[in-house]
Tab-separated table of C-alpha atoms in Angstrom:
chain	number	residue	atom	x	y	z
A	24	UNK	CA	0.785	72.950	-26.041
A	25	UNK	CA	-0.457	69.411	-26.041
A	26	UNK	CA	-1.469	69.688	-29.653
A	27	UNK	CA	1.916	70.964	-30.603
A	28	UNK	CA	3.692	68.003	-28.917
A	29	UNK	CA	1.399	65.542	-30.626
A	30	UNK	CA	2.041	67.168	-33.980
A	31	UNK	CA	5.823	67.095	-33.446
A	32	UNK	CA	5.644	63.463	-32.426
A	33	UNK	CA	3.755	62.536	-35.555
A	34	UNK	CA	6.129	64.526	-37.755
A	35	UNK	CA	9.145	62.857	-36.196
A	36	UNK	CA	7.816	59.477	-37.298
A	37	UNK	CA	7.925	60.603	-40.927
A	38	UNK	CA	11.210	62.510	-40.719
A	39	UNK	CA	13.365	59.598	-39.533
A	40	UNK	CA	13.285	56.709	-41.960
A	41	UNK	CA	12.270	53.312	-40.806
A	42	UNK	CA	15.071	50.828	-40.573
A	43	UNK	CA	14.207	47.252	-41.483
A	44	UNK	CA	16.451	44.522	-40.148
A	45	UNK	CA	15.076	41.705	-42.275
A	46	UNK	CA	18.030	39.563	-43.352
A	47	UNK	CA	18.096	37.098	-46.209
A	48	UNK	CA	18.102	33.431	-45.222
A	49	UNK	CA	18.479	30.148	-47.077
A	50	UNK	CA	14.963	28.733	-47.504
A	51	UNK	CA	15.646	25.608	-49.611
A	52	UNK	CA	18.498	23.738	-51.257
A	53	UNK	CA	19.207	20.890	-53.649
A	54	UNK	CA	20.743	18.810	-52.237
A	55	UNK	CA	19.504	19.428	-48.714
A	56	UNK	CA	21.824	19.578	-45.713
A	57	UNK	CA	22.823	16.034	-44.709
A	58	UNK	CA	21.290	14.383	-47.776
A	59	UNK	CA	22.708	11.130	-49.184
A	60	UNK	CA	22.572	11.266	-52.977
A	61	UNK	CA	22.141	7.963	-54.795
A	62	UNK	CA	22.077	9.566	-58.249
A	63	UNK	CA	24.709	11.855	-59.798
A	64	UNK	CA	23.895	15.579	-59.746
A	65	UNK	CA	24.829	18.352	-62.166
A	66	UNK	CA	23.744	21.399	-60.132
A	67	UNK	CA	23.698	22.763	-56.606
A	68	UNK	CA	20.700	25.070	-56.039
A	69	UNK	CA	20.426	27.437	-53.078
A	70	UNK	CA	17.111	29.270	-52.772
A	71	UNK	CA	16.819	32.304	-50.487
A	72	UNK	CA	13.755	33.975	-48.997
A	73	UNK	CA	14.469	37.337	-50.711
A	74	UNK	CA	16.161	38.522	-53.881
A	75	UNK	CA	19.949	38.285	-53.900
A	76	UNK	CA	22.630	40.194	-55.775
A	77	UNK	CA	24.490	38.779	-58.786
A	78	UNK	CA	27.839	38.310	-57.041
A	79	UNK	CA	27.061	35.150	-55.042
A	80	UNK	CA	29.732	32.526	-54.373
A	81	UNK	CA	29.499	28.740	-54.098
A	82	UNK	CA	32.471	26.603	-53.098
A	83	UNK	CA	32.289	22.800	-53.029
A	84	UNK	CA	34.935	21.106	-50.884
A	85	UNK	CA	35.600	17.336	-50.872
A	86	UNK	CA	36.893	15.182	-47.979
A	87	UNK	CA	40.513	15.912	-49.016
A	88	UNK	CA	39.793	19.662	-48.655
A	89	UNK	CA	40.090	20.074	-52.435
A	90	UNK	CA	37.803	22.604	-54.128
A	91	UNK	CA	35.576	21.178	-56.875
A	92	UNK	CA	35.232	23.447	-59.967
A	93	UNK	CA	31.765	24.996	-60.263
A	94	UNK	CA	30.202	27.715	-62.464
A	95	UNK	CA	27.932	30.043	-60.458
A	96	UNK	CA	24.994	32.166	-61.605
A	97	UNK	CA	22.073	33.939	-59.951
A	98	UNK	CA	18.435	33.618	-61.022
A	99	UNK	CA	16.155	35.825	-58.912
A	100	UNK	CA	16.449	34.516	-55.363
A	101	UNK	CA	18.343	31.329	-56.343
A	102	UNK	CA	22.088	30.776	-56.518
A	103	UNK	CA	22.946	27.935	-58.919
A	104	UNK	CA	26.279	26.137	-59.097
A	105	UNK	CA	26.791	23.945	-62.182
A	106	UNK	CA	29.401	21.239	-61.728
A	107	UNK	CA	32.066	20.914	-64.399
A	108	UNK	CA	32.559	17.191	-63.671
A	109	UNK	CA	30.535	14.431	-62.061
A	110	UNK	CA	31.208	14.074	-58.345
A	111	UNK	CA	32.963	10.986	-57.037
A	112	UNK	CA	31.402	9.095	-54.151
A	113	UNK	CA	32.202	10.779	-50.842
A	114	UNK	CA	31.309	13.610	-48.465
A	115	UNK	CA	31.116	17.225	-49.641
A	116	UNK	CA	30.666	20.618	-48.019
A	117	UNK	CA	28.985	23.488	-49.872
A	118	UNK	CA	30.014	26.947	-48.649
A	119	UNK	CA	28.121	29.962	-49.911
A	120	UNK	CA	28.204	33.726	-49.635
A	121	UNK	CA	25.548	36.112	-50.956
A	122	UNK	CA	24.512	39.734	-50.627
A	123	UNK	CA	20.837	39.952	-49.749
A	124	UNK	CA	18.302	42.525	-50.865
A	125	UNK	CA	18.967	44.424	-47.636
A	126	UNK	CA	22.670	44.769	-48.535
A	127	UNK	CA	23.910	42.405	-45.827
A	128	UNK	CA	26.399	39.652	-46.615
A	129	UNK	CA	25.109	36.224	-45.610
A	130	UNK	CA	27.373	33.192	-45.422
A	131	UNK	CA	26.583	29.600	-44.650
A	132	UNK	CA	27.352	25.979	-45.379
A	133	UNK	CA	25.659	22.655	-45.857
A	134	UNK	CA	26.965	19.155	-46.428
A	135	UNK	CA	25.891	16.093	-48.382
A	136	UNK	CA	27.220	12.676	-49.323
A	137	UNK	CA	27.319	11.167	-52.794
A	138	UNK	CA	26.796	7.412	-52.807
A	139	UNK	CA	25.741	7.054	-56.438
A	140	UNK	CA	26.026	3.529	-57.791
A	141	UNK	CA	29.277	2.984	-59.588
A	142	UNK	CA	29.305	1.482	-63.053
A	143	UNK	CA	30.362	-2.126	-63.253
A	144	UNK	CA	33.526	-2.210	-65.338
A	145	UNK	CA	33.376	-4.103	-68.600
A	146	UNK	CA	35.423	-7.269	-68.632
A	147	UNK	CA	37.902	-7.088	-71.471
A	148	UNK	CA	39.975	-10.159	-72.256
A	149	UNK	CA	43.635	-9.708	-71.494
A	150	UNK	CA	45.802	-9.214	-74.558
A	151	UNK	CA	48.146	-12.203	-74.649
A	152	UNK	CA	49.541	-11.391	-78.054
A	153	UNK	CA	48.022	-14.534	-79.542
A	154	UNK	CA	45.544	-14.332	-82.348
A	155	UNK	CA	42.021	-15.269	-81.445
A	156	UNK	CA	40.989	-18.584	-82.895
A	157	UNK	CA	37.612	-18.976	-84.391
A	158	UNK	CA	35.480	-21.468	-82.562
A	159	UNK	CA	35.303	-24.860	-84.176
A	160	UNK	CA	31.952	-25.840	-85.524
A	161	UNK	CA	30.476	-29.003	-84.162
A	162	UNK	CA	30.042	-31.859	-86.586
A	163	UNK	CA	26.462	-32.404	-87.668
A	164	UNK	CA	24.751	-35.143	-85.685
A	165	UNK	CA	24.734	-38.572	-87.250
A	166	UNK	CA	21.498	-39.751	-88.682
A	167	UNK	CA	19.746	-41.966	-86.254
A	168	UNK	CA	17.597	-44.810	-87.344
A	169	UNK	CA	15.038	-46.545	-85.300
A	170	UNK	CA	14.665	-50.254	-85.458
A	171	UNK	CA	11.232	-51.627	-85.114
A	172	UNK	CA	10.910	-53.791	-82.118
A	173	UNK	CA	8.517	-56.591	-82.348
A	174	UNK	CA	6.901	-56.716	-79.004
A	175	UNK	CA	3.334	-57.061	-79.863
A	176	UNK	CA	2.524	-53.924	-81.807
A	177	UNK	CA	3.259	-51.171	-79.533
């Protein structure tokens, strides 16, 4: 009897499949959450700890709650958002949604600030409607002569 119960117990372990509750989590990002960027960026990269499905979403929202256009693709366990235009200085929120290898939808967000140096505008002379005059050339210097001074043969 005891043998039979042990055998049934062992068989039951193999009959019912194991259920794994390992979810997919964000393991790294560029930019990182809270980062202050001093250089312009072209891509947002979100790396996860497991493979992710191809249908991931990235939304970039500015301080005026306007969505910034971004092209999204998946490479292995990384979701990449390529910006269509350079970001203006300001605060941004990146919202993402992915389907992990376990089939669960994972959503999250991170924020960063762009404080990239702005270009100094070129100074262009104001158009007054007058033709530019060519600069006048300076007259050649007069020839100087030195008089000998008789002071004892200096």
